[in-house]
Coordinates of C-alpha atoms in Angstrom, one line a residue:
X1 CA 150.0 69.7 128.4
X2 CA 147.2 68.9 126.0
X3 CA 144.1 67.0 127.0
X4 CA 143.9 65.5 123.5
X5 CA 147.4 63.9 124.0
X6 CA 148.3 62.9 127.3
X7 CA 115.2 76.2 133.7
X8 CA 112.3 74.5 132.9
X9 CA 110.0 77.2 131.5
X10 CA 110.3 75.7 128.0
X11 CA 109.3 72.3 129.4
X12 CA 105.7 73.4 129.8
X13 CA 104.9 75.1 126.6
X14 CA 104.5 74.1 123.0
X15 CA 107.1 75.1 120.4
X16 CA 106.1 77.9 118.2
X17 CA 105.1 76.3 114.9
X18 CA 107.3 78.5 112.8
X19 CA 110.3 77.8 115.0
X20 CA 109.6 74.1 114.9
X21 CA 109.4 74.1 111.1
X22 CA 112.6 76.0 110.8
X23 CA 114.3 73.3 112.9
X24 CA 112.7 70.5 110.9
X25 CA 113.7 72.0 107.6
X26 CA 117.2 73.4 108.5
X27 CA 120.0 72.1 106.5
X28 CA 118.4 69.6 104.2
X29 CA 115.1 68.1 103.1
X30 CA 114.0 64.7 104.3
X31 CA 115.5 61.7 102.6
X32 CA 112.9 59.7 100.7
X33 CA 112.9 56.0 100.0
X34 CA 114.4 54.6 103.2
X35 CA 112.5 52.4 105.6
X36 CA 113.1 54.6 108.6
X37 CA 111.7 57.7 106.9
X38 CA 108.9 55.8 105.2
X39 CA 105.8 54.4 106.7
X40 CA 106.1 53.3 110.3
X41 CA 106.7 49.6 110.5
X42 CA 107.8 46.9 113.0
X43 CA 111.5 47.0 113.6
X44 CA 113.2 43.8 112.4
X45 CA 114.9 41.7 115.0
X46 CA 118.1 41.4 112.9
X47 CA 120.7 44.1 113.6
X48 CA 121.5 46.5 110.8
X49 CA 124.4 45.3 108.6
X50 CA 127.6 47.2 108.2
X51 CA 127.7 49.5 105.1
X52 CA 124.8 51.4 103.7
X53 CA 122.1 51.8 106.4
X54 CA 118.8 53.7 106.5
X55 CA 120.3 55.5 109.5
X56 CA 123.4 56.8 107.7
X57 CA 123.9 60.6 108.0
X58 CA 120.3 61.4 109.1
X59 CA 120.0 64.8 110.7
X60 CA 117.8 66.3 113.4
X61 CA 115.8 68.2 110.8
X62 CA 115.1 65.1 108.7
X63 CA 113.9 63.1 111.6
X64 CA 111.8 65.9 113.0
X65 CA 110.1 66.3 109.6
X66 CA 109.5 62.6 109.3
X67 CA 108.1 62.2 112.8
X68 CA 105.9 65.3 112.3
X69 CA 104.5 63.9 109.1
X70 CA 103.7 60.6 110.9
X71 CA 106.1 58.5 108.7
X72 CA 108.1 57.3 111.7
X73 CA 108.1 57.6 115.5
X74 CA 110.6 58.3 118.2
X75 CA 110.2 54.7 119.4
X76 CA 111.0 53.2 116.0
X77 CA 114.0 55.5 115.6
X78 CA 115.3 54.6 119.1
X79 CA 114.9 50.9 118.4
X80 CA 116.8 51.1 115.1
X81 CA 119.7 53.0 116.7
X82 CA 119.9 50.5 119.6
X83 CA 119.9 47.7 117.0
X84 CA 122.7 49.4 115.1
X85 CA 124.7 49.8 118.4
X86 CA 124.3 46.1 119.1
X87 CA 125.5 45.3 115.5
X88 CA 128.4 47.6 115.3
X89 CA 129.5 48.7 118.7
X90 CA 129.0 45.6 120.9
X91 CA 131.8 43.1 121.2
X92 CA 129.2 40.6 120.0
X93 CA 128.7 42.6 116.8
X94 CA 130.5 42.6 113.5
X95 CA 132.9 45.5 114.3
X96 CA 133.3 45.9 118.1
X97 CA 133.7 49.7 117.8
X98 CA 133.4 50.0 121.6
X99 CA 132.2 53.6 121.7
X100 CA 129.4 53.2 124.2
X101 CA 130.2 52.6 127.8
X102 CA 126.6 52.1 128.9
X103 CA 123.2 52.1 127.3
X104 CA 120.2 53.8 128.9
X105 CA 117.8 51.2 130.1
X106 CA 115.0 53.8 129.9
X107 CA 115.7 54.9 126.4
X108 CA 112.7 53.1 124.8
X109 CA 110.4 54.3 127.6
X110 CA 111.5 57.9 127.0
X111 CA 110.9 57.5 123.3
X112 CA 107.4 56.1 123.9
X113 CA 106.7 59.1 126.1
X114 CA 107.8 61.5 123.4
X115 CA 105.5 59.8 120.9
X116 CA 102.5 60.1 123.4
X117 CA 103.3 63.8 123.8
X118 CA 103.5 64.4 120.1
X119 CA 100.1 62.6 119.6
X120 CA 98.7 65.0 122.2
X121 CA 100.1 68.0 120.3
X122 CA 102.9 68.7 122.8
X123 CA 106.4 69.1 121.2
X124 CA 109.0 70.0 123.8
X125 CA 111.6 71.5 121.5
X126 CA 114.0 70.9 118.6
X127 CA 115.3 67.6 120.0
X128 CA 111.9 66.0 120.6
X129 CA 112.4 62.3 120.0
X130 CA 116.0 62.7 118.8
X131 CA 118.5 60.0 120.0
X132 CA 121.5 61.7 121.6
X133 CA 124.6 60.2 123.3
X134 CA 126.7 62.0 126.0
X135 CA 130.1 61.5 127.4
X136 CA 130.5 59.5 130.6
X137 CA 131.7 62.4 132.7
X138 CA 128.3 64.2 132.5
X139 CA 125.8 63.6 135.4
X140 CA 122.5 62.0 134.7
X141 CA 120.0 61.4 137.6
X142 CA 118.7 58.1 136.2
X143 CA 119.8 54.5 136.1
X144 CA 123.1 55.2 134.3
X145 CA 126.4 55.7 136.0
X146 CA 128.7 58.7 135.7
X147 CA 132.2 57.4 136.1
X148 CA 134.7 59.3 133.9
X149 CA 135.6 55.8 132.7
X150 CA 137.1 54.9 136.1
X151 CA 136.3 51.7 138.0
X152 CA 136.4 53.8 141.2
X153 CA 133.1 55.5 140.1
X154 CA 131.6 52.5 138.3
X155 CA 128.6 52.5 140.7
X156 CA 128.2 56.3 141.0
X157 CA 124.7 57.5 140.3
X158 CA 124.4 61.2 140.2
X159 CA 122.0 63.0 142.5
X160 CA 120.8 65.4 139.8
X161 CA 121.1 65.9 136.1
X162 CA 123.8 68.1 134.8
X163 CA 122.3 71.4 133.7
X164 CA 123.0 70.6 130.0
X165 CA 121.3 67.2 130.4
X166 CA 118.2 68.9 131.9
X167 CA 118.2 71.3 129.0
X168 CA 118.3 68.4 126.5
X169 CA 115.5 66.5 128.3
X170 CA 113.4 69.7 128.3
X171 CA 114.0 70.0 124.5
X172 CA 112.8 66.4 124.1
X173 CA 116.0 64.4 123.6
X174 CA 116.1 60.6 124.0
X175 CA 119.3 59.8 125.8
X176 CA 120.5 56.5 124.3
X177 CA 123.4 56.1 126.6
X178 CA 126.8 57.3 127.6
X179 CA 130.0 57.1 125.6
X180 CA 133.4 55.8 126.5
X181 CA 136.2 58.3 127.0
X182 CA 139.9 58.6 127.8
X183 CA 139.7 57.9 131.5
X184 CA 139.5 61.0 133.7
X185 CA 139.3 63.0 130.4
X186 CA 142.9 62.1 129.6
X187 CA 144.3 63.7 132.7
X188 CA 145.7 60.8 134.6
X189 CA 149.0 59.8 132.8
X190 CA 151.7 61.5 130.8
X191 CA 151.8 58.5 128.4
X192 CA 148.1 57.6 128.1
X193 CA 146.3 56.2 125.1
X194 CA 143.3 58.2 124.0
X195 CA 140.0 56.4 124.0
X196 CA 141.0 53.9 126.8
X197 CA 139.3 53.7 130.2
X198 CA 139.5 51.1 132.9
X199 CA 135.7 50.7 132.8
X200 CA 135.2 50.9 129.1
X201 CA 138.3 49.5 127.4
X202 CA 139.6 50.9 124.1
X203 CA 137.4 52.8 121.6
X204 CA 138.3 52.4 117.9
X205 CA 138.2 54.8 115.0
X206 CA 135.3 53.8 112.7
X207 CA 137.2 54.9 109.6
X208 CA 140.2 52.5 110.2
X209 CA 139.6 50.4 113.2
X210 CA 143.3 50.1 114.3
X211 CA 143.6 53.9 114.3
X212 CA 142.9 56.1 117.3
X213 CA 139.7 58.1 117.8
X214 CA 141.5 60.8 119.7
X215 CA 140.5 62.0 123.2
X216 CA 139.1 62.5 125.5
X217 CA 135.6 62.6 123.9
X218 CA 136.6 59.6 121.9
X219 CA 133.4 57.6 122.3
X220 CA 131.2 60.4 121.4
X221 CA 133.3 61.1 118.3
X222 CA 133.3 57.4 117.2
X223 CA 129.6 56.9 118.0
X224 CA 128.3 59.9 116.1
X225 CA 130.6 59.3 113.2
X226 CA 129.4 55.7 112.9
X227 CA 125.7 56.8 112.9
X228 CA 125.0 55.2 116.3
X229 CA 123.1 58.4 117.3
X230 CA 122.0 61.6 115.6
X231 CA 124.3 63.8 117.7
X232 CA 126.4 63.8 120.8
X233 CA 127.9 65.9 123.6
X234 CA 131.6 65.9 124.5
X235 CA 133.7 68.0 126.9
X236 CA 136.9 69.9 126.3
X237 CA 139.7 71.3 128.4
X238 CA 142.2 71.5 125.6
X239 CA 141.3 69.7 122.4
X240 CA 138.9 67.0 123.6
X241 CA 135.9 68.1 121.5
X242 CA 137.8 69.3 118.4
X243 CA 140.4 66.5 118.2
X244 CA 138.0 63.5 118.2
X245 CA 135.8 65.5 115.8
X246 CA 138.6 66.0 113.3
X247 CA 139.7 62.4 113.5
X248 CA 136.2 61.1 113.2
X249 CA 135.0 63.4 110.4
X250 CA 132.7 65.5 112.5
X251 CA 131.7 69.1 113.2
X252 CA 132.9 69.9 116.7
X253 CA 132.0 73.1 118.4
X254 CA 133.7 74.2 121.6
X255 CA 131.8 77.3 122.8
X256 CA 133.0 80.4 124.7
X257 CA 133.6 79.6 128.4
X258 CA 130.4 80.6 130.2
X259 CA 128.0 80.0 127.3
X260 CA 127.3 76.5 128.5
X261 CA 127.1 75.5 132.1
X262 CA 129.8 73.4 133.7
X263 CA 127.7 72.2 136.7
X264 CA 127.2 68.4 136.9
X265 CA 130.3 67.6 134.8
X266 CA 133.3 65.8 136.3
X267 CA 136.0 68.5 136.1
X268 CA 139.6 69.0 135.1
X269 CA 139.9 72.8 135.4
X270 CA 137.2 75.4 135.8
X271 CA 139.2 78.0 133.8
X272 CA 139.1 75.9 130.6
X273 CA 136.4 73.2 131.0
X274 CA 133.3 73.3 128.8
X275 CA 130.9 70.9 127.1
X276 CA 130.6 71.1 123.4
X277 CA 128.6 69.7 120.5
X278 CA 129.7 66.8 118.2
X279 CA 127.6 66.4 115.1
X280 CA 127.8 65.4 111.4
X281 CA 126.6 68.8 110.2
X282 CA 127.0 72.5 111.1
X283 CA 123.2 72.8 111.2
X284 CA 122.9 70.1 113.9
X285 CA 125.7 71.8 115.8
X286 CA 123.8 75.1 115.8
X287 CA 120.6 73.4 116.9
X288 CA 122.4 71.6 119.8
X289 CA 124.2 74.7 120.9
X290 CA 120.9 76.6 121.2
X291 CA 119.6 73.8 123.4
X292 CA 122.5 73.4 125.9
X293 CA 123.4 77.1 126.2
X294 CA 121.7 78.9 129.1
X295 CA 122.0 80.6 132.4
X296 CA 122.6 78.3 135.3
X297 CA 122.4 79.5 138.9
X298 CA 124.9 76.7 139.9
X299 CA 127.5 78.1 137.5
X300 CA 127.8 81.9 138.0
X301 CA 130.1 82.2 134.9
X302 CA 127.0 81.6 132.7
X303 CA 125.8 85.1 133.8
X304 CA 128.6 86.6 131.8
X305 CA 126.9 85.6 128.6
X306 CA 123.5 87.0 129.5
X307 CA 123.5 89.5 126.6
X308 CA 125.7 87.4 124.3
X309 CA 123.6 84.3 124.2
X310 CA 121.3 83.5 121.3
X311 CA 118.2 81.3 121.7
X312 CA 118.5 79.9 118.1
X313 CA 121.9 79.6 116.4
X314 CA 120.4 78.3 113.2
X315 CA 119.6 81.9 112.3
X316 CA 123.3 82.3 111.5
X317 CA 123.4 79.5 108.9
X318 CA 124.2 81.2 105.6
X319 CA 125.7 79.5 102.6
X320 CA 127.1 82.9 101.6
X321 CA 128.4 83.5 105.0
X322 CA 132.0 84.0 104.0
X323 CA 131.3 86.7 101.4
X324 CA 132.9 89.9 102.6
X325 CA 134.7 88.3 105.5
X326 CA 138.4 88.7 106.3
X327 CA 140.0 85.4 107.2
X328 CA 143.5 85.1 108.6
X329 CA 145.6 82.0 108.0
X330 CA 147.5 80.8 111.1
X331 CA 150.4 79.3 109.2
X332 CA 152.3 78.4 112.3
X333 CA 150.0 75.4 112.8
X334 CA 150.9 73.9 109.3
X335 CA 153.8 71.7 108.5
X336 CA 153.2 68.5 110.4
X337 CA 151.8 66.6 107.4
X338 CA 152.2 67.6 103.7
X339 CA 148.8 66.0 102.7
X340 CA 147.0 68.1 105.4
X341 CA 148.9 71.2 104.2
X342 CA 147.7 70.5 100.6
X343 CA 144.1 70.1 101.8
X344 CA 144.4 73.4 103.8
X345 CA 145.8 75.3 100.8
X346 CA 142.9 74.0 98.7
X347 CA 140.6 75.1 101.4
X348 CA 142.0 78.6 101.4
X349 CA 141.2 78.8 97.7
X350 CA 137.6 77.7 98.5
X351 CA 137.3 80.3 101.2
X352 CA 138.6 83.0 98.8
X353 CA 136.2 81.8 96.1
X354 CA 133.3 82.2 98.5
X355 CA 134.0 85.9 98.7
X356 CA 136.4 86.2 101.6
X357 CA 139.6 88.2 101.7
X358 CA 142.5 86.0 102.8
X359 CA 145.2 87.4 105.0
X360 CA 148.1 85.0 104.9
X361 CA 150.0 84.8 107.3
X362 CA 148.2 85.8 110.5
X363 CA 150.1 84.0 113.2
X364 CA 149.5 84.1 117.0
X365 CA 152.7 85.6 118.3
X366 CA 152.3 84.2 121.8
X367 CA 151.9 80.6 120.6
X368 CA 154.0 78.3 122.7
X369 CA 154.7 80.8 125.4
X370 CA 152.0 79.6 127.8
X371 CA 152.3 75.8 127.6
X372 CA 154.0 75.4 131.0
X373 CA 151.7 77.8 132.7
X374 CA 148.7 76.1 131.2
X375 CA 149.8 72.8 132.7
X376 CA 150.5 74.4 136.1
X377 CA 146.9 75.8 136.2
X378 CA 145.4 72.5 135.1
X379 CA 147.2 70.6 137.9
X380 CA 146.1 73.1 140.6
X381 CA 142.5 73.3 139.4
X382 CA 142.2 69.6 138.9
X383 CA 142.9 68.8 142.5
X384 CA 140.7 71.5 143.8
X385 CA 137.8 71.0 141.4
X386 CA 137.8 67.2 141.5
X387 CA 137.9 67.1 145.3
X388 CA 134.8 69.4 145.3
X389 CA 133.0 67.1 142.8
X390 CA 133.9 63.9 144.7
X391 CA 132.8 65.4 148.0
X392 CA 129.3 65.9 146.6
X393 CA 128.7 62.3 145.5
X394 CA 126.4 59.8 147.2
X395 CA 127.7 58.7 150.5
X396 CA 127.9 55.1 149.2
X397 CA 130.9 56.1 147.0
X398 CA 134.0 55.8 149.3
X399 CA 136.3 57.9 147.1
X400 CA 136.0 61.5 148.3
X401 CA 139.4 63.0 147.3
X402 CA 142.1 62.8 144.6
X403 CA 144.3 61.0 147.2
X404 CA 141.6 58.3 147.5
X405 CA 141.6 57.8 143.8
X406 CA 145.4 57.5 143.7
X407 CA 145.2 54.8 146.4
X408 CA 142.3 53.0 144.6
X409 CA 144.4 52.9 141.3
X410 CA 147.4 51.4 143.2
X411 CA 145.2 48.8 144.8
X412 CA 143.6 47.9 141.5
X413 CA 146.6 48.5 139.2
X414 CA 146.0 45.3 137.2
X415 CA 142.7 46.6 136.1
X416 CA 143.3 50.4 136.2
X417 CA 146.9 50.7 135.2
X418 CA 147.8 47.8 132.9
X419 CA 149.1 50.1 130.2
X420 CA 150.0 53.5 131.8
X421 CA 150.1 55.0 135.2
X422 CA 148.9 58.0 137.1
X423 CA 151.7 60.5 136.9
X424 CA 149.4 63.5 136.5
X425 CA 147.3 62.5 139.4
X426 CA 150.4 62.4 141.6
X427 CA 151.7 65.8 140.3
X428 CA 148.2 67.3 140.9
X429 CA 148.0 65.9 144.4
X430 CA 151.3 67.6 145.3
X431 CA 149.8 71.0 144.5
X432 CA 148.6 73.4 147.2
X433 CA 145.4 75.5 147.3
X434 CA 144.2 78.0 144.7
X435 CA 145.4 80.8 146.9
X436 CA 149.0 79.9 146.0
X437 CA 150.9 82.6 144.3
X438 CA 152.3 80.2 141.7
X439 CA 148.7 79.3 140.6
X440 CA 147.5 82.9 140.5
X441 CA 150.5 84.0 138.5
X442 CA 150.2 81.1 136.0
X443 CA 146.5 81.8 135.5
X444 CA 147.1 85.5 134.9
X445 CA 149.8 84.7 132.4
X446 CA 147.6 82.2 130.6
X447 CA 144.8 84.7 130.2
X448 CA 147.1 87.6 129.1
X449 CA 149.0 85.6 126.5
X450 CA 146.1 83.7 125.1
X451 CA 143.5 86.6 125.1
X452 CA 144.7 90.2 125.0
X453 CA 148.2 89.4 123.6
X454 CA 147.1 86.3 121.8
X455 CA 143.9 85.8 119.8
X456 CA 142.6 89.3 120.4
X457 CA 145.9 90.9 119.3
X458 CA 146.1 88.7 116.2
X459 CA 142.6 89.6 115.1
X460 CA 143.2 93.3 115.6
X461 CA 146.7 93.4 114.0
X462 CA 145.5 91.8 110.8
X463 CA 142.0 93.2 110.9
X464 CA 140.4 89.8 110.4
X465 CA 137.1 88.3 111.5
X466 CA 138.4 84.9 112.2
X467 CA 141.5 82.7 111.9
X468 CA 141.8 79.2 110.2
X469 CA 144.2 76.4 110.8
X470 CA 144.3 72.6 110.4
X471 CA 142.6 71.0 113.4
X472 CA 144.9 68.0 113.7
X473 CA 146.7 65.1 112.1
X474 CA 145.2 62.0 110.5
X475 CA 144.5 59.5 113.2
X476 CA 147.5 57.6 114.4
X477 CA 147.7 53.8 115.1
X478 CA 146.4 53.0 118.6
X479 CA 149.4 52.0 120.7
X480 CA 148.7 51.0 124.3
X481 CA 152.3 50.4 125.0
X482 CA 153.8 53.7 123.9
X483 CA 150.7 55.9 124.1
X484 CA 149.5 58.6 121.7
X485 CA 151.3 59.9 118.7
X486 CA 149.7 63.3 118.1
X487 CA 151.8 65.2 115.6
X488 CA 150.2 68.6 115.2
X489 CA 147.2 70.8 114.9
X490 CA 145.4 73.7 116.7
X491 CA 143.4 73.9 119.9
X492 CA 145.4 75.4 122.8
X493 CA 145.0 79.2 122.3
X494 CA 141.2 78.9 122.1
X495 CA 141.2 76.4 125.0
X496 CA 143.3 78.5 127.4
X497 CA 141.5 81.8 126.4
X498 CA 138.1 80.3 126.8
X499 CA 137.2 81.4 123.3
X500 CA 135.1 79.5 120.8
X501 CA 136.5 77.1 118.2
X502 CA 134.7 75.1 115.5
X503 CA 136.1 72.3 113.4
X504 CA 134.5 71.2 110.1
X505 CA 135.5 68.2 107.9
X506 CA 138.2 69.2 105.5
X507 CA 139.0 66.1 103.5
X508 CA 140.8 62.7 103.7
X509 CA 144.3 61.5 104.0
X510 CA 144.5 57.8 103.0
X511 CA 140.9 57.1 104.2
X512 CA 141.4 59.1 107.4
X513 CA 139.4 62.3 107.9
X514 CA 140.9 65.6 108.9
X515 CA 139.3 69.0 109.7
X516 CA 139.7 72.7 109.4
X517 CA 139.4 75.0 112.4
X518 CA 137.7 78.4 112.5
X519 CA 138.3 80.4 115.6
X520 CA 138.0 84.0 116.9
X521 CA 137.4 86.0 120.0
X522 CA 134.9 85.6 122.9
X523 CA 131.2 85.2 122.0
X524 CA 132.0 84.9 118.2
X525 CA 129.8 81.8 117.8
X526 CA 127.4 83.5 115.3
X527 CA 130.3 84.4 113.0
X528 CA 132.1 81.1 113.3
X529 CA 128.9 79.1 112.6
X530 CA 128.2 81.3 109.6
X531 CA 131.8 80.8 108.2
X532 CA 131.8 77.1 109.0
X533 CA 128.4 76.5 107.4
X534 CA 129.4 78.3 104.2
X535 CA 132.6 76.2 103.9
X536 CA 130.7 73.0 104.7
X537 CA 128.0 73.7 102.1
X538 CA 130.7 74.4 99.4
X539 CA 132.8 71.4 100.1
X540 CA 130.6 68.6 101.6
X541 CA 133.8 66.8 102.7
X542 CA 132.3 64.4 105.2
X543 CA 132.0 60.7 104.2
X544 CA 130.4 57.9 106.1
X545 CA 133.0 55.6 107.7
X546 CA 133.5 52.1 106.2
X547 CA 135.1 50.3 109.3
X548 CA 138.3 49.4 107.4
X549 CA 140.8 47.0 108.9
X550 CA 144.3 48.0 109.9
X551 CA 145.9 47.5 106.4
X552 CA 145.6 51.3 105.6
X553 CA 149.0 52.9 106.1
X554 CA 151.0 49.7 106.5
X555 CA 154.2 49.3 104.5

């Protein structure tokens, strides 16, 4: 079963000036000649038009440099992004992208506070004044709800920020709002449609609006791709960061399990769940990862990365990062689309031209041998982990167990189940406790076949530093009646093993973006960032979406 288918010490100190300038200058220099990065001015009341916008493709570094030089302010930046959301995302706008499930009513107040702090010489961190969006399964202790897209939790206000939200606030982020998602992170029905939730409706793909944004972090993918925020956070159990990243032309980084805290995130399965970054550049992904990674007392697994974690992943950005590397080609993930295969073969030539040795083929011999056990583990852990999360909600929320949610959905089937059901919920509810032998055996099988006999064995056998594969297919037409039509790609071995995986824009198939995956063993983020950055700088494959109608791909 694939999810894509069916410490506050930094808060009170100034950022070291050299570190701040490194963040501000990382990746690119500031764009000149646009109104946002020019002299600060009043924001026009008219929403931004579709097409070329002064917000298009802006990076964290560009905005930091411009705010630091006094050419713009966090407040002006936030107002412009909110206006663009109204113009492009809202049903009242010209597109109706529908990627945002809720806007933060305090966004402008937060931005104004960041401007006051900057004037007083206090810069919190690399995200100071930067507009960020997060998926609606991540707790925020503010006036926004955390619902996983379900009407059952449409009034649920978290008691505390998720650890990663606290880290972003401490780094100065302005949370613009929460993004729509595949309801319950695409773990409710065997025939669901990615990007649909009972609370948020259907999110569209900004490249071709009738195409699917993939799930479950569909809203984050569409919003960041459409330049409705500078960067975003998604979550992944199996594919839900990398799939919406590839179909929306983004860089998606799923970290090693334990690098980023899971506390305060509505769960599917603790053995695979992690938050990840979704950005338009590898540089911004590296900045974001350095912010959200950290040791959280509420998530003991984060202690496992104490000596593996890096405070600043931008130090691994190297345009020559592939020189001398050995890269294996996982050919078993090719073959689902000839145009994607051609782009991948061209990419192999690029990687070789950048100084890497290519090992072709370097297949994962255990691929496909742990699909059933993965599904078994997810069903067991979903029931246990979700019941624990629900039990900790405010007492005003009546739904305290998975059984309560099943009953709610039946009682509200006209709103919650107009297109697909809750078969997965029912299967999970039938599972016993995590002490069951069936669960323990399935988990052990997963880890053995995906880690020691899977990715680790492949890297050792072929003496390679990382593997590459196509991340996924071009986006399919959204079909609420029949569900998703995912045809191929890579995610499961990295997801089940808990190992890192980064996807980078590869190119386009008939106006639809696709990505290339770089993946390796545990704690290999520095190498993967280095490889992905070198590839990105050599290819520059990302293009701004044009919000095309549904005529692309029709006969």
